[in-house]
PDB file of C-alpha atoms in Angstrom:
ATOM      1  CA  MET B 783       6.027   4.662   7.488  1.00  0.00           C
ATOM      2  CA  VAL B 784       2.308   5.351   7.350  1.00  0.00           C
ATOM      3  CA  LEU B 785      -0.029   3.205   5.269  1.00  0.00           C
ATOM      4  CA  PHE B 786      -3.622   4.035   4.352  1.00  0.00           C
ATOM      5  CA  THR B 787      -5.848   1.135   3.445  1.00  0.00           C
ATOM      6  CA  GLY B 788      -8.702   1.181   0.976  1.00  0.00           C
ATOM      7  CA  LEU B 789     -12.338   0.521   1.820  1.00  0.00           C
ATOM      8  CA  ASN B 790     -14.156  -2.795   1.535  1.00  0.00           C
ATOM      9  CA  TRP B 791     -17.477  -4.248   2.520  1.00  0.00           C
ATOM     10  CA  SER B 792     -16.189  -6.801   5.023  1.00  0.00           C
ATOM     11  CA  GLY B 793     -14.931  -4.277   7.568  1.00  0.00           C
ATOM     12  CA  GLU B 794     -11.543  -6.033   7.632  1.00  0.00           C
ATOM     13  CA  SER B 795     -10.025  -3.311   5.478  1.00  0.00           C
ATOM     14  CA  HIS B 796      -6.400  -3.852   6.542  1.00  0.00           C
ATOM     15  CA  ARG B 797      -6.331  -7.523   5.572  1.00  0.00           C
ATOM     16  CA  ALA B 798      -8.751  -7.523   2.662  1.00  0.00           C
ATOM     17  CA  THR B 799      -6.931  -4.731   0.824  1.00  0.00           C
ATOM     18  CA  GLY B 800      -3.443  -6.179   1.301  1.00  0.00           C
ATOM     19  CA  THR B 801      -2.302  -3.312   3.511  1.00  0.00           C
ATOM     20  CA  ASP B 802      -1.740  -5.596   6.504  1.00  0.00           C
ATOM     21  CA  ALA B 803       0.525  -7.900   4.467  1.00  0.00           C
ATOM     22  CA  LEU B 804       2.397  -4.890   3.070  1.00  0.00           C
ATOM     23  CA  ALA B 805       2.938  -3.521   6.588  1.00  0.00           C
ATOM     24  CA  GLN B 806       4.222  -6.920   7.743  1.00  0.00           C
ATOM     25  CA  ASP B 807       6.677  -7.067   4.832  1.00  0.00           C
ATOM     26  CA  ILE B 808       7.945  -3.567   5.621  1.00  0.00           C
ATOM     27  CA  ARG B 809       8.280  -4.368   9.326  1.00  0.00           C
ATOM     28  CA  ARG B 810      10.258  -7.544   8.499  1.00  0.00           C
ATOM     29  CA  ILE B 811      12.737  -5.301   6.673  1.00  0.00           C
ATOM     30  CA  GLY B 812      13.082  -3.322   9.915  1.00  0.00           C
ATOM     31  CA  VAL B 813      11.015  -0.215   9.178  1.00  0.00           C
ATOM     32  CA  PRO B 814       8.157   0.667  11.560  1.00  0.00           C
ATOM     33  CA  ALA B 815       4.817   0.831   9.733  1.00  0.00           C
ATOM     34  CA  SER B 816       1.447   2.070  11.013  1.00  0.00           C
ATOM     35  CA  ILE B 817      -1.881   1.393   9.289  1.00  0.00           C
ATOM     36  CA  TYR B 818      -4.862   3.745   9.188  1.00  0.00           C
ATOM     37  CA  ARG B 819      -8.230   3.741   7.456  1.00  0.00           C
ATOM     38  CA  PRO B 820      -8.872   6.618   5.000  1.00  0.00           C
ATOM     39  CA  GLY B 821     -11.049   8.552   7.445  1.00  0.00           C
ATOM     40  CA  GLU B 822      -8.316   8.480  10.082  1.00  0.00           C
ATOM     41  CA  TRP B 823      -5.770  10.620   8.200  1.00  0.00           C
ATOM     42  CA  ASP B 824      -6.064  13.543  10.632  1.00  0.00           C
ATOM     43  CA  ARG B 825      -5.518  11.227  13.623  1.00  0.00           C
ATOM     44  CA  ALA B 826      -2.502   9.759  11.805  1.00  0.00           C
ATOM     45  CA  VAL B 827      -1.023  13.279  11.524  1.00  0.00           C
ATOM     46  CA  ASP B 828      -1.582  13.919  15.230  1.00  0.00           C
ATOM     47  CA  ASP B 829      -0.057  10.526  16.106  1.00  0.00           C
ATOM     48  CA  LEU B 830       3.054  11.185  14.032  1.00  0.00           C
ATOM     49  CA  LEU B 831       3.530  14.753  15.230  1.00  0.00           C
ATOM     50  CA  SER B 832       3.314  13.588  18.860  1.00  0.00           C
ATOM     51  CA  LEU B 833       6.240  11.163  18.485  1.00  0.00           C
ATOM     52  CA  GLU B 834       9.442  12.092  20.306  1.00  0.00           C
ATOM     53  CA  PRO B 835      11.758  11.984  18.580  1.00  0.00           C
ATOM     54  CA  ARG B 836      10.009  12.318  15.250  1.00  0.00           C
ATOM     55  CA  PRO B 837      11.057   9.877  12.534  1.00  0.00           C
ATOM     56  CA  SER B 838      13.953  11.264  10.497  1.00  0.00           C
ATOM     57  CA  ALA B 839      12.393  10.053   7.233  1.00  0.00           C
ATOM     58  CA  ILE B 840       8.734   9.495   6.405  1.00  0.00           C
ATOM     59  CA  ALA B 841       7.136   7.553   3.581  1.00  0.00           C
ATOM     60  CA  VAL B 842       3.408   7.288   2.943  1.00  0.00           C
ATOM     61  CA  TYR B 843       1.325   4.720   1.020  1.00  0.00           C
ATOM     62  CA  GLY B 844      -2.337   4.895   0.053  1.00  0.00           C
ATOM     63  CA  TYR B 845      -4.426   2.282  -1.724  1.00  0.00           C
ATOM     64  CA  SER B 846      -7.736   3.101  -3.439  1.00  0.00           C
ATOM     65  CA  ALA B 847      -9.735   5.406  -1.112  1.00  0.00           C
ATOM     66  CA  GLY B 848      -6.588   5.584   1.017  1.00  0.00           C
ATOM     67  CA  GLY B 849      -4.856   7.505  -1.797  1.00  0.00           C
ATOM     68  CA  PRO B 850      -6.578  10.853  -1.231  1.00  0.00           C
ATOM     69  CA  ALA B 851      -6.207  10.328   2.540  1.00  0.00           C
ATOM     70  CA  ALA B 852      -2.450   9.780   2.089  1.00  0.00           C
ATOM     71  CA  ALA B 853      -2.196  12.993   0.030  1.00  0.00           C
ATOM     72  CA  ARG B 854      -4.114  14.979   2.700  1.00  0.00           C
ATOM     73  CA  PHE B 855      -1.879  13.451   5.390  1.00  0.00           C
ATOM     74  CA  ALA B 856       1.286  14.504   3.503  1.00  0.00           C
ATOM     75  CA  LYS B 857      -0.084  18.006   2.967  1.00  0.00           C
ATOM     76  CA  ARG B 858      -0.874  18.458   6.657  1.00  0.00           C
ATOM     77  CA  LEU B 859       2.603  17.198   7.596  1.00  0.00           C
ATOM     78  CA  GLY B 860       4.058  19.780   5.230  1.00  0.00           C
ATOM     79  CA  GLU B 861       2.043  22.506   6.902  1.00  0.00           C
ATOM     80  CA  ALA B 862       3.674  21.371  10.179  1.00  0.00           C
ATOM     81  CA  GLY B 863       7.131  21.622   8.564  1.00  0.00           C
ATOM     82  CA  VAL B 864       7.647  17.879   8.098  1.00  0.00           C
ATOM     83  CA  GLN B 865       9.154  16.591   4.834  1.00  0.00           C
ATOM     84  CA  VAL B 866       7.811  13.381   3.239  1.00  0.00           C
ATOM     85  CA  GLU B 867      10.433  11.430   1.314  1.00  0.00           C
ATOM     86  CA  THR B 868       8.023   9.358  -0.793  1.00  0.00           C
ATOM     87  CA  LEU B 869       4.274   9.237  -1.346  1.00  0.00           C
ATOM     88  CA  VAL B 870       3.087   6.114  -3.194  1.00  0.00           C
ATOM     89  CA  LEU B 871      -0.524   5.755  -4.305  1.00  0.00           C
ATOM     90  CA  LEU B 872      -1.917   2.537  -5.778  1.00  0.00           C
ATOM     91  CA  GLU B 873      -5.152   2.686  -7.782  1.00  0.00           C
ATOM     92  CA  ALA B 874      -6.143   5.858  -5.930  1.00  0.00           C
ATOM     93  CA  TRP B 875      -9.655   7.233  -6.345  1.00  0.00           C
ATOM     94  CA  GLY B 876      -9.844  10.691  -7.815  1.00  0.00           C
ATOM     95  CA  SER B 877      -7.144  13.212  -8.393  1.00  0.00           C
ATOM     96  CA  ALA B 878      -4.812  14.483  -5.717  1.00  0.00           C
ATOM     97  CA  GLU B 879      -2.621  17.510  -5.299  1.00  0.00           C
ATOM     98  CA  VAL B 880       0.832  16.739  -3.935  1.00  0.00           C
ATOM     99  CA  ALA B 881       2.264  19.089  -1.324  1.00  0.00           C
ATOM    100  CA  CYS B 882       5.592  20.698  -2.168  1.00  0.00           C
ATOM    101  CA  THR B 883       7.070  19.113   0.959  1.00  0.00           C
ATOM    102  CA  VAL B 884       6.870  15.677  -0.693  1.00  0.00           C
ATOM    103  CA  ARG B 885      10.140  14.855  -2.458  1.00  0.00           C
ATOM    104  CA  LEU B 886       8.712  12.161  -4.776  1.00  0.00           C
ATOM    105  CA  ALA B 887       5.110  11.132  -5.455  1.00  0.00           C
ATOM    106  CA  VAL B 888       4.407   7.987  -7.480  1.00  0.00           C
ATOM    107  CA  GLN B 889       0.987   6.788  -8.512  1.00  0.00           C
ATOM    108  CA  TYR B 890       0.534   3.288  -9.926  1.00  0.00           C
ATOM    109  CA  ARG B 891      -2.622   2.655 -11.926  1.00  0.00           C
ATOM    110  CA  LEU B 892      -3.925  -0.222 -14.001  1.00  0.00           C
ATOM    111  CA  GLU B 893      -5.551   2.121 -16.532  1.00  0.00           C
ATOM    112  CA  PRO B 894      -5.201   5.816 -17.369  1.00  0.00           C
ATOM    113  CA  GLY B 895      -7.224   7.997 -15.041  1.00  0.00           C
ATOM    114  CA  ASP B 896      -6.977  10.912 -12.661  1.00  0.00           C
ATOM    115  CA  ALA B 897      -3.394  11.987 -12.198  1.00  0.00           C
ATOM    116  CA  LEU B 898      -1.329  13.327  -9.361  1.00  0.00           C
ATOM    117  CA  SER B 899      -0.172  16.881  -9.781  1.00  0.00           C
ATOM    118  CA  PRO B 900       2.169  19.091  -7.752  1.00  0.00           C
ATOM    119  CA  ALA B 901       0.648  21.892  -5.676  1.00  0.00           C
ATOM    120  CA  ARG B 902       2.794  24.367  -7.623  1.00  0.00           C
ATOM    121  CA  PRO B 903       4.560  23.768 -10.929  1.00  0.00           C
ATOM    122  CA  GLN B 904       7.780  21.801 -10.476  1.00  0.00           C
ATOM    123  CA  CYS B 905       7.821  21.999  -6.670  1.00  0.00           C
ATOM    124  CA  THR B 906       7.978  18.214  -6.328  1.00  0.00           C
ATOM    125  CA  LYS B 907       8.653  15.284  -8.611  1.00  0.00           C
ATOM    126  CA  VAL B 908       5.473  13.432  -9.621  1.00  0.00           C
ATOM    127  CA  GLN B 909       5.352  10.160 -11.547  1.00  0.00           C
ATOM    128  CA  ASN B 910       2.073   8.768 -12.866  1.00  0.00           C
ATOM    129  CA  GLU B 911       2.838   5.175 -13.871  1.00  0.00           C
ATOM    130  CA  LEU B 912       0.726   2.526 -15.551  1.00  0.00           C
ATOM    131  CA  ILE B 913       1.391  -0.930 -14.185  1.00  0.00           C
ATOM    132  CA  ASP B 914       3.191  -2.909 -16.861  1.00  0.00           C
ATOM    133  CA  ALA B 915       0.662  -4.503 -19.253  1.00  0.00           C
ATOM    134  CA  GLU B 916       2.460  -7.866 -19.145  1.00  0.00           C
ATOM    135  CA  LEU B 917       2.339  -7.875 -15.366  1.00  0.00           C
ATOM    136  CA  ALA B 918      -1.318  -6.841 -15.359  1.00  0.00           C
ATOM    137  CA  ALA B 919      -2.268  -9.571 -17.871  1.00  0.00           C
ATOM    138  CA  ARG B 920      -0.510 -12.375 -15.984  1.00  0.00           C
ATOM    139  CA  GLY B 921      -2.758 -14.963 -14.354  1.00  0.00           C
ATOM    140  CA  GLY B 922      -6.034 -13.740 -15.801  1.00  0.00           C
ATOM    141  CA  GLY B 923      -5.306 -10.086 -15.267  1.00  0.00           C
ATOM    142  CA  LEU B 924      -5.249  -7.761 -12.336  1.00  0.00           C
ATOM    143  CA  GLY B 925      -8.217  -5.749 -11.189  1.00  0.00           C
ATOM    144  CA  HIS B 926      -8.722  -2.945  -8.714  1.00  0.00           C
ATOM    145  CA  LEU B 927      -9.151  -5.357  -5.796  1.00  0.00           C
ATOM    146  CA  SER B 928      -6.466  -7.877  -6.722  1.00  0.00           C
ATOM    147  CA  VAL B 929      -3.697  -5.399  -7.574  1.00  0.00           C
ATOM    148  CA  ALA B 930      -3.071  -4.563  -3.899  1.00  0.00           C
ATOM    149  CA  VAL B 931      -2.371  -8.186  -2.982  1.00  0.00           C
ATOM    150  CA  ASP B 932      -0.328  -9.097  -6.056  1.00  0.00           C
ATOM    151  CA  PRO B 933       3.248 -10.023  -5.026  1.00  0.00           C
ATOM    152  CA  GLU B 934       4.890  -8.343  -8.041  1.00  0.00           C
ATOM    153  CA  VAL B 935       2.994  -5.100  -7.531  1.00  0.00           C
ATOM    154  CA  MET B 936       3.814  -5.153  -3.814  1.00  0.00           C
ATOM    155  CA  ARG B 937       7.510  -5.534  -4.704  1.00  0.00           C
ATOM    156  CA  LEU B 938       7.237  -2.367  -6.832  1.00  0.00           C
ATOM    157  CA  VAL B 939       5.659  -0.521  -3.910  1.00  0.00           C
ATOM    158  CA  VAL B 940       8.231  -1.718  -1.372  1.00  0.00           C
ATOM    159  CA  GLN B 941      11.092  -0.734  -3.708  1.00  0.00           C
ATOM    160  CA  GLN B 942       9.735   2.815  -3.809  1.00  0.00           C
ATOM    161  CA  LEU B 943       9.258   3.044  -0.044  1.00  0.00           C
ATOM    162  CA  VAL B 944      12.189   1.156   1.503  1.00  0.00           C
ATOM    163  CA  GLN B 945      15.904   0.881   0.799  1.00  0.00           C
ATOM    164  CA  GLU B 946      18.454  -1.113   2.814  1.00  0.00           C
ATOM    165  CA  GLY B 947      16.255  -1.403   5.900  1.00  0.00           C
ATOM    166  CA  TRP B 948      15.262   2.282   6.047  1.00  0.00           C
ATOM    167  CA  VAL B 949      12.658   4.594   4.590  1.00  0.00           C
ATOM    168  CA  ARG B 950      14.072   5.354   1.155  1.00  0.00           C
ATOM    169  CA  ARG B 951      15.727   8.762   1.110  1.00  0.00           C
ATOM    170  CA  ARG B 952      15.297  10.999  -1.908  1.00  0.00           C
ATOM    171  CA  ASP B 953      17.760  13.617  -3.066  1.00  0.00           C
ATOM    172  CA  ALA B 954      16.200  17.046  -3.422  1.00  0.00           C
ATOM    173  CA  GLY B 955      16.588  16.734  -7.215  1.00  0.00           C
ATOM    174  CA  SER B 956      15.385  13.126  -7.587  1.00  0.00           C
TER     175      SER B 956
END
């Protein structure tokens, strides 16, 4: 599993954006998880491609500015012949094109905005989801910075990425 954090002013981007806590939760389930900053997506590709053996299933997460980095990472993996089971973006900045080697791409947003789209029509399944209004309104409401540390939202993300202690596998038609 590869996780891309968002940016923040403190320099502690892994912790401040919730990505560190998400990685810890995923690791507790038994799935290895690596964290990268958005500008490190090309290094993340090199790191993954150098693994022997390569992981049999790969899932990718990107929060905020990490969303476009996660999409670029998945595209470059595809160019190397590596399938990505699931790409999950949370409050990603800008639009992103999803490589056809991604089985399922899900983007969670608080408000309508730029959408994910497949590189070619119907080559991959893409879901653009608004976070449930009741969930978003709970406790004074969620914002761009708080959504990535919200326990309910993190449960949604983990459910997309992990199943029964493994990276969640997707059927070709799912």
